PDB file of C-alpha atoms and ligand atoms in Angstrom:
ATOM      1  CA  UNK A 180     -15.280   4.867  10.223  1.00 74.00           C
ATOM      2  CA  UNK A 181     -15.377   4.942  14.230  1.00 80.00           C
ATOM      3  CA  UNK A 182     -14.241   2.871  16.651  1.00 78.00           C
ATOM      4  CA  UNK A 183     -16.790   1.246  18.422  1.00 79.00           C
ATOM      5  CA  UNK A 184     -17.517   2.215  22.339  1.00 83.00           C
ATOM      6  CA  UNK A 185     -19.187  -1.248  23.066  1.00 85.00           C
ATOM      7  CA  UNK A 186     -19.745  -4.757  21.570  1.00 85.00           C
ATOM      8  CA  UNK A 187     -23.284  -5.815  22.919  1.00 89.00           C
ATOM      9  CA  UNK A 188     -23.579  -9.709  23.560  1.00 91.00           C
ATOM     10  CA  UNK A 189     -27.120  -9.711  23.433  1.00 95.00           C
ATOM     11  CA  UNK A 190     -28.084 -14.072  24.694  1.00 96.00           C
ATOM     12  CA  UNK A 191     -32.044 -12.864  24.873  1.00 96.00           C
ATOM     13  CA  UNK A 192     -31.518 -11.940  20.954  1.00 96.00           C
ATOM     14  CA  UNK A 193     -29.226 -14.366  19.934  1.00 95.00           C
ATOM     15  CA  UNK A 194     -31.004 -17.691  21.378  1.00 95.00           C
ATOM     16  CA  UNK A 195     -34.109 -16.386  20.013  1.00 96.00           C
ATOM     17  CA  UNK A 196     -32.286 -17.060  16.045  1.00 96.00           C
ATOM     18  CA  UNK A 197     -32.610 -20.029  14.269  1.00 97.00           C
ATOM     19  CA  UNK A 198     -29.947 -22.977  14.590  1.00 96.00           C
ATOM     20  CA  UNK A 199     -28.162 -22.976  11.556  1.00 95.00           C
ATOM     21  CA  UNK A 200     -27.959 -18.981  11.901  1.00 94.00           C
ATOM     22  CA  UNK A 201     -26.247 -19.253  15.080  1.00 95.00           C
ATOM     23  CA  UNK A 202     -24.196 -22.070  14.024  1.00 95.00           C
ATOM     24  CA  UNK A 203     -22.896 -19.801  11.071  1.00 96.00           C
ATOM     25  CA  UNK A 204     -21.883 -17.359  13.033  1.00 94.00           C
ATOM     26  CA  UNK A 205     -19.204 -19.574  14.578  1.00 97.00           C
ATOM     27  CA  UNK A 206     -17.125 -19.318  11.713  1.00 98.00           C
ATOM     28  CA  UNK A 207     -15.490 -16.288  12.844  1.00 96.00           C
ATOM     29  CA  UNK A 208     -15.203 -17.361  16.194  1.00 97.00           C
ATOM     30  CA  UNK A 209     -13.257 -20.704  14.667  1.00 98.00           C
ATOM     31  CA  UNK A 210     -11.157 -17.530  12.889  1.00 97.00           C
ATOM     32  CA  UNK A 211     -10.109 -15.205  15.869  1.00 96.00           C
ATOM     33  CA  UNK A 212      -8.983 -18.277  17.428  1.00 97.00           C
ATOM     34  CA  UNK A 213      -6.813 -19.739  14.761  1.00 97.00           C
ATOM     35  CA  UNK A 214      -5.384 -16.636  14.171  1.00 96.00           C
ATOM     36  CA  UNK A 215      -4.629 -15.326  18.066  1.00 93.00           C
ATOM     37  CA  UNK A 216      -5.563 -18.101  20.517  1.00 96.00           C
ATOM     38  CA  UNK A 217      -4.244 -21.624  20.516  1.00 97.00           C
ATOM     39  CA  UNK A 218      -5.733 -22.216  24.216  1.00 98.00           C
ATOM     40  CA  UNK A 219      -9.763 -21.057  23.184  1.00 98.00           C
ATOM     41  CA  UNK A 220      -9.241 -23.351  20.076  1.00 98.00           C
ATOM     42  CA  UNK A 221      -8.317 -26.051  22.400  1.00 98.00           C
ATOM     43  CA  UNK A 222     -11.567 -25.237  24.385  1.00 98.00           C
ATOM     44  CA  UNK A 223     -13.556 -24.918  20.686  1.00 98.00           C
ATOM     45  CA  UNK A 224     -12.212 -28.369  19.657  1.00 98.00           C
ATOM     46  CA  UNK A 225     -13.259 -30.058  23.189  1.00 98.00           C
ATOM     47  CA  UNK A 226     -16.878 -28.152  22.678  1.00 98.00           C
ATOM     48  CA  UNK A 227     -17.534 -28.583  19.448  1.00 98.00           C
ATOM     49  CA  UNK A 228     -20.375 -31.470  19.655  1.00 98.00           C
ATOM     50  CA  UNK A 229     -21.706 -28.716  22.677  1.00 98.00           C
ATOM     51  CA  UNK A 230     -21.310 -25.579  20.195  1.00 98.00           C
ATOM     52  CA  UNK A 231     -22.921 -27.857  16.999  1.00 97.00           C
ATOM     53  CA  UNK A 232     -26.438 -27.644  18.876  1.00 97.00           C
ATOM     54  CA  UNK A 233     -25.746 -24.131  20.238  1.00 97.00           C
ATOM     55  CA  UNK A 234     -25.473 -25.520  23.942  1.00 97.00           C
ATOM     56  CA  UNK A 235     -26.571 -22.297  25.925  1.00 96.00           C
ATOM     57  CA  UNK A 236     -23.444 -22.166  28.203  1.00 97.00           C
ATOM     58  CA  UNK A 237     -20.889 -23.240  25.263  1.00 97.00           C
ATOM     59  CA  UNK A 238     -22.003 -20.600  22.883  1.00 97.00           C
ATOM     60  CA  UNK A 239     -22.363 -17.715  25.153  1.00 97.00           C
ATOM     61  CA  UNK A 240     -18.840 -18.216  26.459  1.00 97.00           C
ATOM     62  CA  UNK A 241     -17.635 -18.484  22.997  1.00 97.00           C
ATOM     63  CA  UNK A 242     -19.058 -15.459  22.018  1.00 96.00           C
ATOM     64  CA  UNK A 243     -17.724 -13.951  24.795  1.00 96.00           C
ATOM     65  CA  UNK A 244     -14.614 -14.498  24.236  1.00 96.00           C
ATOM     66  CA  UNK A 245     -14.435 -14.125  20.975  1.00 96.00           C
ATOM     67  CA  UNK A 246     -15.615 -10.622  20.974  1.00 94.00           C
ATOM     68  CA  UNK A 247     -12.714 -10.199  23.316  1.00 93.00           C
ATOM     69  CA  UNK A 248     -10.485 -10.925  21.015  1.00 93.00           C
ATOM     70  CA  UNK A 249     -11.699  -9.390  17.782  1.00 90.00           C
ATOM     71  CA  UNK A 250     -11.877  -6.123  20.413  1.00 88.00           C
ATOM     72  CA  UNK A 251      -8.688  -6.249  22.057  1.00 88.00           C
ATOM     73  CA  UNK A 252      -6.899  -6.700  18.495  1.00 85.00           C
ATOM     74  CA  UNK A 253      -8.435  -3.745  17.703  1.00 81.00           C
ATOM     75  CA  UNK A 254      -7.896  -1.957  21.022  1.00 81.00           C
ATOM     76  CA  UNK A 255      -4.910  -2.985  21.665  1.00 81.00           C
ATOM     77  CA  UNK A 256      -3.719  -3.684  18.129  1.00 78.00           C
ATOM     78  CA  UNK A 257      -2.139  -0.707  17.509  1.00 73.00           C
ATOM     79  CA  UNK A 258      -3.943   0.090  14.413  1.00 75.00           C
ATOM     80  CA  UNK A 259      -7.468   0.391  14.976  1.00 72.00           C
ATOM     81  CA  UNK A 260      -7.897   1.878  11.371  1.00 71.00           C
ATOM     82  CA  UNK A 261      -6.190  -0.688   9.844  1.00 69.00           C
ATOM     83  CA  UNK A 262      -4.088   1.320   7.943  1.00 68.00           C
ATOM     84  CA  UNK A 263      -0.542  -0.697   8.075  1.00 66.00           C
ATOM     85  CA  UNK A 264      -1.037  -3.580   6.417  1.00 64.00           C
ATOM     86  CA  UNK A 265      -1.531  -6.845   8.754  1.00 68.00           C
ATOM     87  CA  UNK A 266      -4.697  -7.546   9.193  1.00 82.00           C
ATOM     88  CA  UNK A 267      -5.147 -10.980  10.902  1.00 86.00           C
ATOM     89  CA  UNK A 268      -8.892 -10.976  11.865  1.00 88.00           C
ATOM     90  CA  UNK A 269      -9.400 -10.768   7.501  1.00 91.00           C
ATOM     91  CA  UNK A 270      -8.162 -14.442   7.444  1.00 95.00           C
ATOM     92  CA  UNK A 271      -9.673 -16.280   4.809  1.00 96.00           C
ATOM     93  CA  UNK A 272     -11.671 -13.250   3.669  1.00 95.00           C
ATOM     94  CA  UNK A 273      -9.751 -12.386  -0.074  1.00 96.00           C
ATOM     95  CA  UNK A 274     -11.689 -15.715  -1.105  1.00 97.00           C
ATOM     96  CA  UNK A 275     -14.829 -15.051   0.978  1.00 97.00           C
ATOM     97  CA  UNK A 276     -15.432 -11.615  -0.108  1.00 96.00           C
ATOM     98  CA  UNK A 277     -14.814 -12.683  -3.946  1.00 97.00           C
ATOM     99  CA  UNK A 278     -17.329 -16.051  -3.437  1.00 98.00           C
ATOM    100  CA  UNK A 279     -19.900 -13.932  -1.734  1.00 97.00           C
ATOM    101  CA  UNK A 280     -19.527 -11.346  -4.894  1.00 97.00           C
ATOM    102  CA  UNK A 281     -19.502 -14.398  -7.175  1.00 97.00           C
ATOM    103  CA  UNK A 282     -22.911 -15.856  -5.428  1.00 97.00           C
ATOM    104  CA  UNK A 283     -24.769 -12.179  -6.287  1.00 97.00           C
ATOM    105  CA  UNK A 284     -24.770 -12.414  -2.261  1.00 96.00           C
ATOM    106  CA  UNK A 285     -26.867 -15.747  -1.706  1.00 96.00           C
ATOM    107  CA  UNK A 286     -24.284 -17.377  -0.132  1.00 97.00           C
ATOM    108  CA  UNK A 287     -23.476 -15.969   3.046  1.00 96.00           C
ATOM    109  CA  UNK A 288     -19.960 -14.374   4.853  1.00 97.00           C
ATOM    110  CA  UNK A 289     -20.522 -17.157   7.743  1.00 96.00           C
ATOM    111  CA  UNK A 290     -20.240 -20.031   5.169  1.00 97.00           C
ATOM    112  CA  UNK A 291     -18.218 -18.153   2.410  1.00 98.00           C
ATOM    113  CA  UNK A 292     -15.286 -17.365   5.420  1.00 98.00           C
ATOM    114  CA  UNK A 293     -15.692 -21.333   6.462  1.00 98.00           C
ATOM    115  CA  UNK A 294     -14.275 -21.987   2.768  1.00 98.00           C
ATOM    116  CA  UNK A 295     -12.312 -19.042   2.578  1.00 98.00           C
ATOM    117  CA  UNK A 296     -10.433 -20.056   5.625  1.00 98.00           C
ATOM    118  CA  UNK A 297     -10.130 -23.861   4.665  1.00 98.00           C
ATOM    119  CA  UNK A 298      -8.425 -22.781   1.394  1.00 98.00           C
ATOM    120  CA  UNK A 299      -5.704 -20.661   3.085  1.00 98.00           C
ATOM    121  CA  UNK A 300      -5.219 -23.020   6.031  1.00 98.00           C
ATOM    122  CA  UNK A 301      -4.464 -25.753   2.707  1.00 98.00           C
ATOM    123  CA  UNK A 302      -2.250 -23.644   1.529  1.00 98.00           C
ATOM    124  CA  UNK A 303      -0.263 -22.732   4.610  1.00 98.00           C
ATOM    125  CA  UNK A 304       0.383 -26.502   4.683  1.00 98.00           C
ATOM    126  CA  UNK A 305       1.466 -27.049   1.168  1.00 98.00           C
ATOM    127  CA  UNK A 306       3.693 -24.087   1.623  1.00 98.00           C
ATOM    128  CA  UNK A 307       5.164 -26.164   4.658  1.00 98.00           C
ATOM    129  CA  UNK A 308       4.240 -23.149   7.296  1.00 98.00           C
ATOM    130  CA  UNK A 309       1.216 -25.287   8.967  1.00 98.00           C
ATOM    131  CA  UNK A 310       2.177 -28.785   9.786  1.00 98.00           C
ATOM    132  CA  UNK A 311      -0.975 -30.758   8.126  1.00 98.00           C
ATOM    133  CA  UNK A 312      -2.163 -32.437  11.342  1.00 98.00           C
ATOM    134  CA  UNK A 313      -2.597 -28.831  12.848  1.00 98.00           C
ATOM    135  CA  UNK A 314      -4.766 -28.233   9.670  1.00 98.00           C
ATOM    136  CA  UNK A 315      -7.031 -31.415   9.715  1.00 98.00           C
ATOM    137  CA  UNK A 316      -7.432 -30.648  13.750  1.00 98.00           C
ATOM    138  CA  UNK A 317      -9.302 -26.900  12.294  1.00 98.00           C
ATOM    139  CA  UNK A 318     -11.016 -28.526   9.328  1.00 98.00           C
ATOM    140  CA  UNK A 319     -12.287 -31.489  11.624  1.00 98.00           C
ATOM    141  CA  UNK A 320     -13.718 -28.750  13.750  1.00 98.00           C
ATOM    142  CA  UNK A 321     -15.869 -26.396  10.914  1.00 98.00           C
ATOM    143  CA  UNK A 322     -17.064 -29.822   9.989  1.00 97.00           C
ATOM    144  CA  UNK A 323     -18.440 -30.628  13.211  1.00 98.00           C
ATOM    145  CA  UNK A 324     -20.052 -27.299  13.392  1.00 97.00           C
ATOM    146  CA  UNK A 325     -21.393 -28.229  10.055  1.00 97.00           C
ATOM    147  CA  UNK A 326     -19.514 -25.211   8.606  1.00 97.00           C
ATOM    148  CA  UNK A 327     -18.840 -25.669   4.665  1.00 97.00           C
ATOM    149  CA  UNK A 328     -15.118 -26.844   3.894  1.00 97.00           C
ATOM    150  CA  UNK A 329     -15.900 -26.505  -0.042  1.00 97.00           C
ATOM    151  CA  UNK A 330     -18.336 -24.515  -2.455  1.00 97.00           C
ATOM    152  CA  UNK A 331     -18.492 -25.199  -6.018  1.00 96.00           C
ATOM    153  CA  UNK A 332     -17.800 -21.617  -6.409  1.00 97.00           C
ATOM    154  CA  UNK A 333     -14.440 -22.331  -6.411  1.00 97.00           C
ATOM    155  CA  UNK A 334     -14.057 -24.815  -9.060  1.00 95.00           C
ATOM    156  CA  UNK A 335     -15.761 -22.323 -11.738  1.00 96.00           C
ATOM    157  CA  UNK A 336     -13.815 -20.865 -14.258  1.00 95.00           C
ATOM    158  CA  UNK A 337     -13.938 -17.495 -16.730  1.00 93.00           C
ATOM    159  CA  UNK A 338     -14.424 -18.100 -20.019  1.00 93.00           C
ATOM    160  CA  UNK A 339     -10.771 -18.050 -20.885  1.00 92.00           C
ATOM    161  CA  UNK A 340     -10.573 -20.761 -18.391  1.00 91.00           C
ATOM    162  CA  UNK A 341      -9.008 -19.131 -15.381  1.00 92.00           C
ATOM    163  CA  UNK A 342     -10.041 -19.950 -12.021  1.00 95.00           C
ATOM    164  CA  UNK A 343     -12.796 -17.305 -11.406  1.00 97.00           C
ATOM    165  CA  UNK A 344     -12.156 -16.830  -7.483  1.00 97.00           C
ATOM    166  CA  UNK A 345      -8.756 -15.828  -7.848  1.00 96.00           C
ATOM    167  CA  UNK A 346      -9.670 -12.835  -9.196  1.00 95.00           C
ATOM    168  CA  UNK A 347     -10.683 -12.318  -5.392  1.00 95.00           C
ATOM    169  CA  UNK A 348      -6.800 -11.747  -4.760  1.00 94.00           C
ATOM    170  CA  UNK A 349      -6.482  -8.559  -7.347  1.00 92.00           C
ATOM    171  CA  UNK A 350      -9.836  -7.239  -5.353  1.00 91.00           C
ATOM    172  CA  UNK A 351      -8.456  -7.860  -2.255  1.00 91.00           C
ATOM    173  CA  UNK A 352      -4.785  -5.994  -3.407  1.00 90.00           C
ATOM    174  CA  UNK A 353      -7.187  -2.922  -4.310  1.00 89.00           C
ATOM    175  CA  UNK A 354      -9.316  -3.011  -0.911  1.00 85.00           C
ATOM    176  CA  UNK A 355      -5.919  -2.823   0.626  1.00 83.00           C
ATOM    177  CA  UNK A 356      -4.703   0.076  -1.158  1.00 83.00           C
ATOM    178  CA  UNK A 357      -2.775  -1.537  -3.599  1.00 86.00           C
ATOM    179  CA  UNK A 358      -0.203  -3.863  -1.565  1.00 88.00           C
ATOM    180  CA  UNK A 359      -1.147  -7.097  -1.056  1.00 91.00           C
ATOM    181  CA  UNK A 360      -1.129  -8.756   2.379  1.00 91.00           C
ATOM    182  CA  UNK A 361      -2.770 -12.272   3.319  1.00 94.00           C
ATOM    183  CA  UNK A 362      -2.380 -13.650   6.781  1.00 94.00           C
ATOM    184  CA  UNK A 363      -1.200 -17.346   6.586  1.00 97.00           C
ATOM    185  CA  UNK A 364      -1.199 -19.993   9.110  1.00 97.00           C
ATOM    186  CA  UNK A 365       2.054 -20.959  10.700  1.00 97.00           C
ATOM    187  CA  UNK A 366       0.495 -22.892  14.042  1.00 97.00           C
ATOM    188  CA  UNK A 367      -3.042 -22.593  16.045  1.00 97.00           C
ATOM    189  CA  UNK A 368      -2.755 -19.197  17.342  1.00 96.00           C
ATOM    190  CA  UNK A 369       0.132 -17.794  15.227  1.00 95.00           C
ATOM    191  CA  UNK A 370       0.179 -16.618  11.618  1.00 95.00           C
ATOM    192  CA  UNK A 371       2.456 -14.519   9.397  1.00 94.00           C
ATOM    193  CA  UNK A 372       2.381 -11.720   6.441  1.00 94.00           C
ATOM    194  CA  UNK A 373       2.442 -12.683   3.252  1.00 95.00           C
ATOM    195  CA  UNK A 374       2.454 -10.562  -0.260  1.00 94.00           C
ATOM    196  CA  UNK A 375       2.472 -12.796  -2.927  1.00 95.00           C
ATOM    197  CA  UNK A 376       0.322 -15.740  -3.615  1.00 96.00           C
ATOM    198  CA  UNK A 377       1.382 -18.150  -6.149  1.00 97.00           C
ATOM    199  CA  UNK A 378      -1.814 -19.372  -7.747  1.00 95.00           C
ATOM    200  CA  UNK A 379      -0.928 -22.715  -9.354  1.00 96.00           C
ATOM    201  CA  UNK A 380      -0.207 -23.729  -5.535  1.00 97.00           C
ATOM    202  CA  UNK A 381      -3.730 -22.315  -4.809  1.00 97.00           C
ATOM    203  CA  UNK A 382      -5.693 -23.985  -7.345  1.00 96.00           C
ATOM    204  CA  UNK A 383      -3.892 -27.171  -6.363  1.00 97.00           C
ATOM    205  CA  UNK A 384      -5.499 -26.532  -3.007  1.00 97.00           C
ATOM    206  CA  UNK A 385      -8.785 -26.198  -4.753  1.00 97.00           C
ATOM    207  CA  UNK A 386      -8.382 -29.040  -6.490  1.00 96.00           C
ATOM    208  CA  UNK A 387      -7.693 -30.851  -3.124  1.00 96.00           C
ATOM    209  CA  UNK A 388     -11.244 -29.487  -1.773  1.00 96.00           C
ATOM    210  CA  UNK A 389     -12.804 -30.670  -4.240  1.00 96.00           C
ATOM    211  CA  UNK A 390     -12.014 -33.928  -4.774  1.00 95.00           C
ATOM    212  CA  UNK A 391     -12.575 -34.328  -0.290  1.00 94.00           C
ATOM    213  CA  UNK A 392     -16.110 -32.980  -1.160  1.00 93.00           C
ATOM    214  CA  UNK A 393     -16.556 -35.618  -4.002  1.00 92.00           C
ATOM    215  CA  UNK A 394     -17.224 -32.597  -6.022  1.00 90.00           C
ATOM    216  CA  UNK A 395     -16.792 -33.132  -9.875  1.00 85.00           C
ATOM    217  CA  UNK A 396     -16.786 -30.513 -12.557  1.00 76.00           C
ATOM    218  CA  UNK A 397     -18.093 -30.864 -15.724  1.00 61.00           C
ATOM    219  CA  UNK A 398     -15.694 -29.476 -18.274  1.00 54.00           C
TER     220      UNK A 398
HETATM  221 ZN1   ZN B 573     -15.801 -11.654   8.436  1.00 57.50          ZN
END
């Protein structure tokens, strides 16, 4: 891998892409800022109706800045190779790389991170690091951007009736070399380490998503 040199913004390109396609791509914006900006998630959660229909001004300054920030983390970061082990702008990603993986890649990183993220963000609040209305104020957003908060990827199970996506955690472990690290929520803006992921707690979050989604599994 290199670092980059330059992040084009390219408006001309990017208007020219279909609604829900540009909409998608908001999920990661939604991410940079609830990992490193409290203040632009603020400004997200005041433009969010604006940002929904892709509002020409709206979006390109949330591009804009969220480019800035996924750059200047990696500038400035300290570890542009990612070889320590935080990695903040992979929030929500062990589940959204496994989901895309379990889809056979029809369901796409946009969406699968929207989940992704709501799961951890769920879990950072029955943990008691995210205070729940803090959590509700991010989900409340995706959903106005009419990003996913639940796929019924996550409710299916292997055969020996484990819950198939966190499988996603041991494939995340070996992506990172062997030691596991997951970036949890503490507040908008801050999050911290963690190493271990207890998965009864997790599926309990699942469980959570899917009953909010009305979603009901047939045994
Ligand atoms: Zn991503």
């Amino acid at each position: 891998f290199a670092v980059a040199w330059a992040t084009l913004d390219d408006f001309l390109f990017l208007h020219s892409q279909p609604l829900p396609l540009k909409r998608a791509g908001l999920a990661e914006v939604v991410k940079v800022a609830v990992v490193k900006d409290a203040s632009f998630f603020n400004w997200l959660e005041t433009n969010a109706s604006a940002l929904a229909v892709c509002e020409r001004d709206a979006l390109e300054y949330a591009v804009e800045h969220s480019a800035l920030l996924h750059a200047s983390h990696i500038a400035c970061g300290g570890d542009a190779f990612e070889l320590g082990s935080s990695r903040p702008l992979d929030f929500g990603h062990w589940a959204a790389h496994y989901m895309e993986t379990m889809s056979g890649y029809t369901l796409g990183h946009a969406e699968a991170v929207s989940v992704g993220m709501c799961l951890d963000i769920l879990y950072s609040v029955r943990k008691g690091w995210l205070p729940a209305a803090e959590a509700e104020r991010i989900i409340s957003v995706l959903k106005t951007l009419e990003l996913p908060v639940f796929h019924p990827l996550l409710s299916r199970r292997t055969e020996n009736g484990a819950c198939e996506v966190l499988k996603g955690l041991e494939a995340f472990r070996e992506h990172l070399g062997g030691h596991l690290t997951v970036l949890m929520l503490t507040g908008i803006g801050w999050g911290k380490d963690v190493h271990e992921i207890d998965a009864a707690l997790m599926e309990e979050c699942i469980r959570e998503m899917q009953e909010a989604a009305g979603y009901s599994v047939q045994e």
